[in-house]
Amino acid sequence: MLRNIYDAVYNNLIGGGAYLRIIKGCVFTLLIFALALAVGCVFAAVLSFLRTSGYKWLQRLGTAVAFLTKGTPIYLALLLWYYTFLGGMHRGGLLIAVLVFGFYAGGHLSDILSRNIKKETEARSAAVNRRARREFFTALLPFVTEQSLFEIKRLVCILLQMSSLVGLVGVNDLAQVMLANGLKTQYPFFALACAVIFYLLLQLLIEAIFSRLGRKLTGEEEE
């Protein structure tokens, strides 16, 4: 049995350099995911500030931008940005993927933060809210983010799954692996199964990070 497992791993991943394609796709996916998450956090902070402003026109502006970024089908946005803003230049693919996914995540994250900011400010007096507004990025936003960890975790998991498609892990590189090695070894879906396991492990890692972060922020001791 161990010999069969070894042969399956070698023939489908190591033989012919198939693992190099998979590693390349995974690294590219993680790069898109991390950079898009950073862009999304900054974008969401700005949108949340606008959407919870005391000025109606700023609220409407922030709401409109959020609706545009999260409402546009993401793969249509990728094609539009790719062929319009950089004229289809291949070297712009990473930048466009990061911006499109970052703005998409930022639009949804601003929904979460803005909704919870409004709930928090409704329970406070006007004087306290004015002070909180002056300390929006240093006090109010971090506090609300802490209270929204569960919703943010779900958004982060979705962003990771979507980034995997642009990273070509399940589309191009693994398709080449299936054609080059899978059909010869009679295990055409072995590489796909390995990629699924890889992303399931990443999901578990995200769950563990948010669980640890939640315990740390709430001051709970580990058992």
mmCIF file of N, CA and C in Angstrom, residues 100-208:
data_model
loop_
_atom_site.group_PDB
_atom_site.id
_atom_site.type_symbol
_atom_site.label_atom_id
_atom_site.label_comp_id
_atom_site.label_asym_id
_atom_site.label_seq_id
_atom_site.Cartn_x
_atom_site.Cartn_y
_atom_site.Cartn_z
ATOM 1 N N VAL A 100 -8.417 44.358 -8.304
ATOM 2 C CA VAL A 100 -9.808 43.935 -8.450
ATOM 3 C C VAL A 100 -10.275 43.165 -7.213
ATOM 4 N N PHE A 101 -9.467 42.197 -6.781
ATOM 5 C CA PHE A 101 -9.845 41.432 -5.593
ATOM 6 C C PHE A 101 -9.791 42.294 -4.341
ATOM 7 N N GLY A 102 -8.819 43.214 -4.285
ATOM 8 C CA GLY A 102 -8.720 44.089 -3.125
ATOM 9 C C GLY A 102 -9.915 45.017 -3.005
ATOM 10 N N PHE A 103 -10.336 45.615 -4.119
ATOM 11 C CA PHE A 103 -11.504 46.501 -4.088
ATOM 12 C C PHE A 103 -12.779 45.713 -3.798
ATOM 13 N N TYR A 104 -12.866 44.503 -4.348
ATOM 14 C CA TYR A 104 -14.028 43.651 -4.081
ATOM 15 C C TYR A 104 -14.121 43.330 -2.581
ATOM 16 N N ALA A 105 -13.008 42.885 -2.007
ATOM 17 C CA ALA A 105 -12.996 42.569 -0.575
ATOM 18 C C ALA A 105 -13.231 43.815 0.263
ATOM 19 N N GLY A 106 -12.641 44.946 -0.173
ATOM 20 C CA GLY A 106 -12.817 46.182 0.572
ATOM 21 C C GLY A 106 -14.255 46.665 0.591
ATOM 22 N N GLY A 107 -14.960 46.486 -0.525
ATOM 23 C CA GLY A 107 -16.370 46.869 -0.573
ATOM 24 C C GLY A 107 -17.208 46.068 0.407
ATOM 25 N N HIS A 108 -16.983 44.751 0.443
ATOM 26 C CA HIS A 108 -17.722 43.906 1.375
ATOM 27 C C HIS A 108 -17.302 44.166 2.818
ATOM 28 N N LEU A 109 -16.013 44.374 3.031
ATOM 29 C CA LEU A 109 -15.537 44.633 4.393
ATOM 30 C C LEU A 109 -16.081 45.961 4.916
ATOM 31 N N SER A 110 -16.233 46.939 4.033
ATOM 32 C CA SER A 110 -16.804 48.219 4.460
ATOM 33 C C SER A 110 -18.263 48.056 4.888
ATOM 34 N N ASP A 111 -18.989 47.117 4.258
ATOM 35 C CA ASP A 111 -20.357 46.812 4.702
ATOM 36 C C ASP A 111 -20.355 46.328 6.151
ATOM 37 N N ILE A 112 -19.456 45.399 6.444
ATOM 38 C CA ILE A 112 -19.380 44.832 7.786
ATOM 39 C C ILE A 112 -19.016 45.905 8.811
ATOM 40 N N LEU A 113 -17.973 46.672 8.510
ATOM 41 C CA LEU A 113 -17.488 47.673 9.460
ATOM 42 C C LEU A 113 -18.491 48.810 9.632
ATOM 43 N N SER A 114 -19.051 49.294 8.528
ATOM 44 C CA SER A 114 -19.993 50.422 8.608
ATOM 45 C C SER A 114 -21.236 50.046 9.409
ATOM 46 N N ARG A 115 -21.743 48.849 9.172
ATOM 47 C CA ARG A 115 -22.933 48.401 9.894
ATOM 48 C C ARG A 115 -22.661 48.322 11.395
ATOM 49 N N ASN A 116 -21.517 47.792 11.772
ATOM 50 C CA ASN A 116 -21.208 47.655 13.190
ATOM 51 C C ASN A 116 -20.814 48.982 13.826
ATOM 52 N N ILE A 117 -20.239 49.892 13.036
ATOM 53 C CA ILE A 117 -19.946 51.229 13.559
ATOM 54 C C ILE A 117 -21.242 51.958 13.891
ATOM 55 N N LYS A 118 -22.219 51.840 13.001
ATOM 56 C CA LYS A 118 -23.508 52.495 13.245
ATOM 57 C C LYS A 118 -24.205 51.909 14.469
ATOM 58 N N LYS A 119 -24.127 50.600 14.643
ATOM 59 C CA LYS A 119 -24.712 49.991 15.831
ATOM 60 C C LYS A 119 -24.018 50.493 17.093
ATOM 61 N N GLU A 120 -22.711 50.623 17.020
ATOM 62 C CA GLU A 120 -21.953 51.065 18.188
ATOM 63 C C GLU A 120 -22.252 52.516 18.533
ATOM 64 N N THR A 121 -22.335 53.374 17.523
ATOM 65 C CA THR A 121 -22.559 54.796 17.785
ATOM 66 C C THR A 121 -23.991 55.086 18.216
ATOM 67 N N GLU A 122 -24.944 54.233 17.819
ATOM 68 C CA GLU A 122 -26.333 54.443 18.242
ATOM 69 C C GLU A 122 -26.500 54.320 19.752
ATOM 70 N N ALA A 123 -25.626 53.542 20.369
ATOM 71 C CA ALA A 123 -25.745 53.321 21.815
ATOM 72 C C ALA A 123 -24.963 54.356 22.626
ATOM 73 N N ARG A 124 -24.339 55.311 21.943
ATOM 74 C CA ARG A 124 -23.529 56.308 22.638
ATOM 75 C C ARG A 124 -24.161 57.684 22.520
ATOM 76 N N SER A 125 -23.716 58.573 23.376
ATOM 77 C CA SER A 125 -24.207 59.949 23.322
ATOM 78 C C SER A 125 -23.528 60.702 22.187
ATOM 79 N N ALA A 126 -24.090 61.848 21.833
ATOM 80 C CA ALA A 126 -23.540 62.657 20.748
ATOM 81 C C ALA A 126 -22.122 63.125 21.060
ATOM 82 N N ALA A 127 -21.883 63.484 22.318
ATOM 83 C CA ALA A 127 -20.555 63.964 22.703
ATOM 84 C C ALA A 127 -19.508 62.865 22.562
ATOM 85 N N VAL A 128 -19.860 61.660 22.988
ATOM 86 C CA VAL A 128 -18.936 60.531 22.873
ATOM 87 C C VAL A 128 -18.684 60.195 21.407
ATOM 88 N N ASN A 129 -19.721 60.279 20.584
ATOM 89 C CA ASN A 129 -19.564 59.993 19.161
ATOM 90 C C ASN A 129 -18.687 61.014 18.463
ATOM 91 N N ARG A 130 -18.767 62.268 18.863
ATOM 92 C CA ARG A 130 -17.899 63.285 18.267
ATOM 93 C C ARG A 130 -16.434 62.997 18.582
ATOM 94 N N ARG A 131 -16.185 62.585 19.806
ATOM 95 C CA ARG A 131 -14.814 62.241 20.178
ATOM 96 C C ARG A 131 -14.350 60.996 19.429
ATOM 97 N N ALA A 132 -15.229 60.009 19.325
ATOM 98 C CA ALA A 132 -14.883 58.788 18.608
ATOM 99 C C ALA A 132 -14.603 59.071 17.143
ATOM 100 N N ARG A 133 -15.317 60.039 16.590
ATOM 101 C CA ARG A 133 -15.094 60.389 15.183
ATOM 102 C C ARG A 133 -13.700 60.964 14.974
ATOM 103 N N ARG A 134 -13.246 61.761 15.954
ATOM 104 C CA ARG A 134 -11.897 62.328 15.853
ATOM 105 C C ARG A 134 -10.828 61.246 15.976
ATOM 106 N N GLU A 135 -11.178 60.151 16.631
ATOM 107 C CA GLU A 135 -10.243 59.042 16.807
ATOM 108 C C GLU A 135 -10.704 57.820 16.013
ATOM 109 N N PHE A 136 -11.253 58.063 14.843
ATOM 110 C CA PHE A 136 -11.872 56.998 14.054
ATOM 111 C C PHE A 136 -10.879 55.883 13.733
ATOM 112 N N PHE A 137 -9.718 56.227 13.183
ATOM 113 C CA PHE A 137 -8.762 55.215 12.726
ATOM 114 C C PHE A 137 -7.921 54.628 13.855
ATOM 115 N N THR A 138 -7.816 55.332 14.956
ATOM 116 C CA THR A 138 -6.966 54.861 16.053
ATOM 117 C C THR A 138 -7.739 54.147 17.154
ATOM 118 N N ALA A 139 -9.039 54.412 17.270
ATOM 119 C CA ALA A 139 -9.802 53.827 18.369
ATOM 120 C C ALA A 139 -11.075 53.128 17.899
ATOM 121 N N LEU A 140 -11.962 53.851 17.228
ATOM 122 C CA LEU A 140 -13.269 53.290 16.868
ATOM 123 C C LEU A 140 -13.148 52.146 15.870
ATOM 124 N N LEU A 141 -12.386 52.355 14.801
ATOM 125 C CA LEU A 141 -12.258 51.315 13.771
ATOM 126 C C LEU A 141 -11.606 50.047 14.320
ATOM 127 N N PRO A 142 -10.493 50.130 15.072
ATOM 128 C CA PRO A 142 -9.935 48.898 15.656
ATOM 129 C C PRO A 142 -10.908 48.181 16.585
ATOM 130 N N PHE A 143 -11.674 48.945 17.367
ATOM 131 C CA PHE A 143 -12.640 48.327 18.288
ATOM 132 C C PHE A 143 -13.715 47.573 17.518
ATOM 133 N N VAL A 144 -14.257 48.188 16.482
ATOM 134 C CA VAL A 144 -15.314 47.543 15.691
ATOM 135 C C VAL A 144 -14.759 46.341 14.933
ATOM 136 N N THR A 145 -13.524 46.443 14.452
ATOM 137 C CA THR A 145 -12.897 45.310 13.770
ATOM 138 C C THR A 145 -12.799 44.110 14.699
ATOM 139 N N GLU A 146 -12.428 44.368 15.932
ATOM 140 C CA GLU A 146 -12.353 43.302 16.931
ATOM 141 C C GLU A 146 -13.700 42.625 17.137
ATOM 142 N N GLN A 147 -14.776 43.411 17.097
ATOM 143 C CA GLN A 147 -16.116 42.865 17.295
ATOM 144 C C GLN A 147 -16.649 42.152 16.054
ATOM 145 N N SER A 148 -15.963 42.279 14.934
ATOM 146 C CA SER A 148 -16.462 41.740 13.659
ATOM 147 C C SER A 148 -15.606 40.598 13.134
ATOM 148 N N LEU A 149 -14.805 39.980 13.994
ATOM 149 C CA LEU A 149 -13.838 38.985 13.530
ATOM 150 C C LEU A 149 -14.503 37.810 12.815
ATOM 151 N N PHE A 150 -15.651 37.352 13.299
ATOM 152 C CA PHE A 150 -16.289 36.193 12.675
ATOM 153 C C PHE A 150 -16.698 36.500 11.236
ATOM 154 N N GLU A 151 -17.303 37.649 11.011
ATOM 155 C CA GLU A 151 -17.713 38.030 9.660
ATOM 156 C C GLU A 151 -16.508 38.263 8.765
ATOM 157 N N ILE A 152 -15.459 38.855 9.323
ATOM 158 C CA ILE A 152 -14.248 39.111 8.541
ATOM 159 C C ILE A 152 -13.578 37.799 8.149
ATOM 160 N N LYS A 153 -13.599 36.828 9.062
ATOM 161 C CA LYS A 153 -13.002 35.525 8.761
ATOM 162 C C LYS A 153 -13.688 34.881 7.554
ATOM 163 N N ARG A 154 -14.998 34.931 7.499
ATOM 164 C CA ARG A 154 -15.719 34.350 6.361
ATOM 165 C C ARG A 154 -15.334 35.039 5.063
ATOM 166 N N LEU A 155 -15.186 36.364 5.102
ATOM 167 C CA LEU A 155 -14.799 37.108 3.907
ATOM 168 C C LEU A 155 -13.383 36.733 3.469
ATOM 169 N N VAL A 156 -12.475 36.570 4.423
ATOM 170 C CA VAL A 156 -11.097 36.193 4.101
ATOM 171 C C VAL A 156 -11.061 34.818 3.449
ATOM 172 N N CYS A 157 -11.848 33.871 3.941
ATOM 173 C CA CYS A 157 -11.898 32.533 3.345
ATOM 174 C C CYS A 157 -12.419 32.580 1.911
ATOM 175 N N ILE A 158 -13.430 33.387 1.669
ATOM 176 C CA ILE A 158 -13.970 33.537 0.318
ATOM 177 C C ILE A 158 -12.926 34.159 -0.607
ATOM 178 N N LEU A 159 -12.209 35.156 -0.108
ATOM 179 C CA LEU A 159 -11.177 35.801 -0.914
ATOM 180 C C LEU A 159 -10.090 34.813 -1.293
ATOM 181 N N LEU A 160 -9.701 33.947 -0.384
ATOM 182 C CA LEU A 160 -8.687 32.932 -0.686
ATOM 183 C C LEU A 160 -9.166 32.000 -1.789
ATOM 184 N N GLN A 161 -10.407 31.550 -1.710
ATOM 185 C CA GLN A 161 -10.941 30.650 -2.731
ATOM 186 C C GLN A 161 -10.976 31.320 -4.101
ATOM 187 N N MET A 162 -11.376 32.568 -4.124
ATOM 188 C CA MET A 162 -11.457 33.271 -5.402
ATOM 189 C C MET A 162 -10.071 33.551 -5.968
ATOM 190 N N SER A 163 -9.112 33.821 -5.105
ATOM 191 C CA SER A 163 -7.749 34.090 -5.562
ATOM 192 C C SER A 163 -7.135 32.861 -6.217
ATOM 193 N N SER A 164 -7.565 31.668 -5.791
ATOM 194 C CA SER A 164 -6.983 30.445 -6.347
ATOM 195 C C SER A 164 -7.269 30.314 -7.832
ATOM 196 N N LEU A 165 -8.405 30.826 -8.299
ATOM 197 C CA LEU A 165 -8.715 30.728 -9.729
ATOM 198 C C LEU A 165 -7.797 31.615 -10.549
ATOM 199 N N VAL A 166 -7.550 32.824 -10.051
ATOM 200 C CA VAL A 166 -6.655 33.720 -10.780
ATOM 201 C C VAL A 166 -5.233 33.212 -10.710
ATOM 202 N N GLY A 167 -4.901 32.509 -9.616
ATOM 203 C CA GLY A 167 -3.568 31.937 -9.488
ATOM 204 C C GLY A 167 -3.345 30.746 -10.401
ATOM 205 N N LEU A 168 -4.371 30.327 -11.133
ATOM 206 C CA LEU A 168 -4.285 29.256 -12.137
ATOM 207 C C LEU A 168 -3.990 27.889 -11.530
ATOM 208 N N VAL A 169 -4.157 27.753 -10.202
ATOM 209 C CA VAL A 169 -3.864 26.467 -9.586
ATOM 210 C C VAL A 169 -4.820 25.394 -10.082
ATOM 211 N N GLY A 170 -6.071 25.746 -10.273
ATOM 212 C CA GLY A 170 -7.035 24.742 -10.680
ATOM 213 C C GLY A 170 -7.470 24.860 -12.118
ATOM 214 N N VAL A 171 -6.850 25.757 -12.876
ATOM 215 C CA VAL A 171 -7.327 26.003 -14.229
ATOM 216 C C VAL A 171 -6.285 25.653 -15.277
ATOM 217 N N ASN A 172 -5.144 26.285 -15.221
ATOM 218 C CA ASN A 172 -4.155 26.137 -16.276
ATOM 219 C C ASN A 172 -3.067 25.137 -15.906
ATOM 220 N N ASP A 173 -2.343 25.424 -14.825
ATOM 221 C CA ASP A 173 -1.219 24.567 -14.461
ATOM 222 C C ASP A 173 -1.659 23.144 -14.143
ATOM 223 N N LEU A 174 -2.735 23.007 -13.363
ATOM 224 C CA LEU A 174 -3.182 21.658 -13.035
ATOM 225 C C LEU A 174 -3.774 20.949 -14.247
ATOM 226 N N ALA A 175 -4.351 21.705 -15.160
ATOM 227 C CA ALA A 175 -4.849 21.086 -16.388
ATOM 228 C C ALA A 175 -3.686 20.514 -17.199
ATOM 229 N N GLN A 176 -2.574 21.248 -17.231
ATOM 230 C CA GLN A 176 -1.398 20.743 -17.928
ATOM 231 C C GLN A 176 -0.844 19.503 -17.248
ATOM 232 N N VAL A 177 -0.868 19.519 -15.907
ATOM 233 C CA VAL A 177 -0.402 18.350 -15.171
ATOM 234 C C VAL A 177 -1.279 17.144 -15.477
ATOM 235 N N MET A 178 -2.579 17.347 -15.527
ATOM 236 C CA MET A 178 -3.500 16.243 -15.817
ATOM 237 C C MET A 178 -3.232 15.656 -17.203
ATOM 238 N N LEU A 179 -2.979 16.522 -18.165
ATOM 239 C CA LEU A 179 -2.752 16.031 -19.526
ATOM 240 C C LEU A 179 -1.389 15.359 -19.669
ATOM 241 N N ALA A 180 -0.379 15.963 -19.029
ATOM 242 C CA ALA A 180 0.985 15.455 -19.201
ATOM 243 C C ALA A 180 1.229 14.170 -18.417
ATOM 244 N N ASN A 181 0.755 14.135 -17.179
ATOM 245 C CA ASN A 181 1.073 12.993 -16.315
ATOM 246 C C ASN A 181 -0.140 12.132 -15.978
ATOM 247 N N GLY A 182 -1.267 12.783 -15.707
ATOM 248 C CA GLY A 182 -2.419 12.061 -15.197
ATOM 249 C C GLY A 182 -2.933 10.978 -16.113
ATOM 250 N N LEU A 183 -3.021 11.287 -17.410
ATOM 251 C CA LEU A 183 -3.557 10.295 -18.342
ATOM 252 C C LEU A 183 -2.603 9.115 -18.517
ATOM 253 N N LYS A 184 -1.296 9.373 -18.386
ATOM 254 C CA LYS A 184 -0.329 8.289 -18.521
ATOM 255 C C LYS A 184 -0.351 7.365 -17.318
ATOM 256 N N THR A 185 -0.543 7.940 -16.140
ATOM 257 C CA THR A 185 -0.474 7.148 -14.912
ATOM 258 C C THR A 185 -1.837 6.642 -14.461
ATOM 259 N N GLN A 186 -2.895 6.992 -15.181
ATOM 260 C CA GLN A 186 -4.257 6.587 -14.839
ATOM 261 C C GLN A 186 -4.767 7.253 -13.550
ATOM 262 N N TYR A 187 -4.143 8.347 -13.166
ATOM 263 C CA TYR A 187 -4.607 9.132 -12.015
ATOM 264 C C TYR A 187 -4.804 10.584 -12.455
ATOM 265 N N PRO A 188 -5.764 10.847 -13.339
ATOM 266 C CA PRO A 188 -5.875 12.195 -13.922
ATOM 267 C C PRO A 188 -6.236 13.281 -12.917
ATOM 268 N N PHE A 189 -6.853 12.904 -11.800
ATOM 269 C CA PHE A 189 -7.301 13.924 -10.849
ATOM 270 C C PHE A 189 -6.447 13.971 -9.586
ATOM 271 N N PHE A 190 -5.307 13.317 -9.616
ATOM 272 C CA PHE A 190 -4.449 13.284 -8.436
ATOM 273 C C PHE A 190 -3.949 14.678 -8.078
ATOM 274 N N ALA A 191 -3.492 15.424 -9.084
ATOM 275 C CA ALA A 191 -2.970 16.767 -8.821
ATOM 276 C C ALA A 191 -4.066 17.692 -8.310
ATOM 277 N N LEU A 192 -5.269 17.547 -8.859
ATOM 278 C CA LEU A 192 -6.387 18.363 -8.383
ATOM 279 C C LEU A 192 -6.703 18.056 -6.922
ATOM 280 N N ALA A 193 -6.661 16.782 -6.564
ATOM 281 C CA ALA A 193 -6.925 16.400 -5.181
ATOM 282 C C ALA A 193 -5.875 16.990 -4.248
ATOM 283 N N CYS A 194 -4.622 17.008 -4.685
ATOM 284 C CA CYS A 194 -3.551 17.596 -3.874
ATOM 285 C C CYS A 194 -3.773 19.092 -3.686
ATOM 286 N N ALA A 195 -4.221 19.774 -4.724
ATOM 287 C CA ALA A 195 -4.495 21.207 -4.618
ATOM 288 C C ALA A 195 -5.656 21.462 -3.661
ATOM 289 N N VAL A 196 -6.687 20.611 -3.716
ATOM 290 C CA VAL A 196 -7.817 20.751 -2.789
ATOM 291 C C VAL A 196 -7.338 20.613 -1.351
ATOM 292 N N ILE A 197 -6.492 19.621 -1.101
ATOM 293 C CA ILE A 197 -5.956 19.419 0.246
ATOM 294 C C ILE A 197 -5.150 20.629 0.691
ATOM 295 N N PHE A 198 -4.362 21.192 -0.231
ATOM 296 C CA PHE A 198 -3.551 22.375 0.079
ATOM 297 C C PHE A 198 -4.426 23.531 0.531
ATOM 298 N N TYR A 199 -5.524 23.774 -0.172
ATOM 299 C CA TYR A 199 -6.390 24.896 0.179
ATOM 300 C C TYR A 199 -7.224 24.612 1.420
ATOM 301 N N LEU A 200 -7.562 23.349 1.650
ATOM 302 C CA LEU A 200 -8.251 23.006 2.889
ATOM 303 C C LEU A 200 -7.348 23.263 4.091
ATOM 304 N N LEU A 201 -6.060 22.962 3.944
ATOM 305 C CA LEU A 201 -5.109 23.242 5.019
ATOM 306 C C LEU A 201 -4.976 24.740 5.259
ATOM 307 N N LEU A 202 -5.007 25.520 4.177
ATOM 308 C CA LEU A 202 -4.955 26.980 4.331
ATOM 309 C C LEU A 202 -6.196 27.497 5.045
ATOM 310 N N GLN A 203 -7.346 26.906 4.725
ATOM 311 C CA GLN A 203 -8.583 27.304 5.407
ATOM 312 C C GLN A 203 -8.472 27.019 6.903
ATOM 313 N N LEU A 204 -7.929 25.862 7.241
ATOM 314 C CA LEU A 204 -7.753 25.529 8.652
ATOM 315 C C LEU A 204 -6.783 26.491 9.325
ATOM 316 N N LEU A 205 -5.756 26.897 8.591
ATOM 317 C CA LEU A 205 -4.797 27.859 9.142
ATOM 318 C C LEU A 205 -5.472 29.194 9.421
ATOM 319 N N ILE A 206 -6.321 29.640 8.497
ATOM 320 C CA ILE A 206 -7.051 30.896 8.698
ATOM 321 C C ILE A 206 -7.967 30.787 9.913
ATOM 322 N N GLU A 207 -8.660 29.649 10.029
ATOM 323 C CA GLU A 207 -9.525 29.427 11.189
ATOM 324 C C GLU A 207 -8.717 29.520 12.484
ATOM 325 N N ALA A 208 -7.551 28.905 12.500
ATOM 326 C CA ALA A 208 -6.719 28.900 13.702
ATOM 327 C C ALA A 208 -6.211 30.303 14.034
#
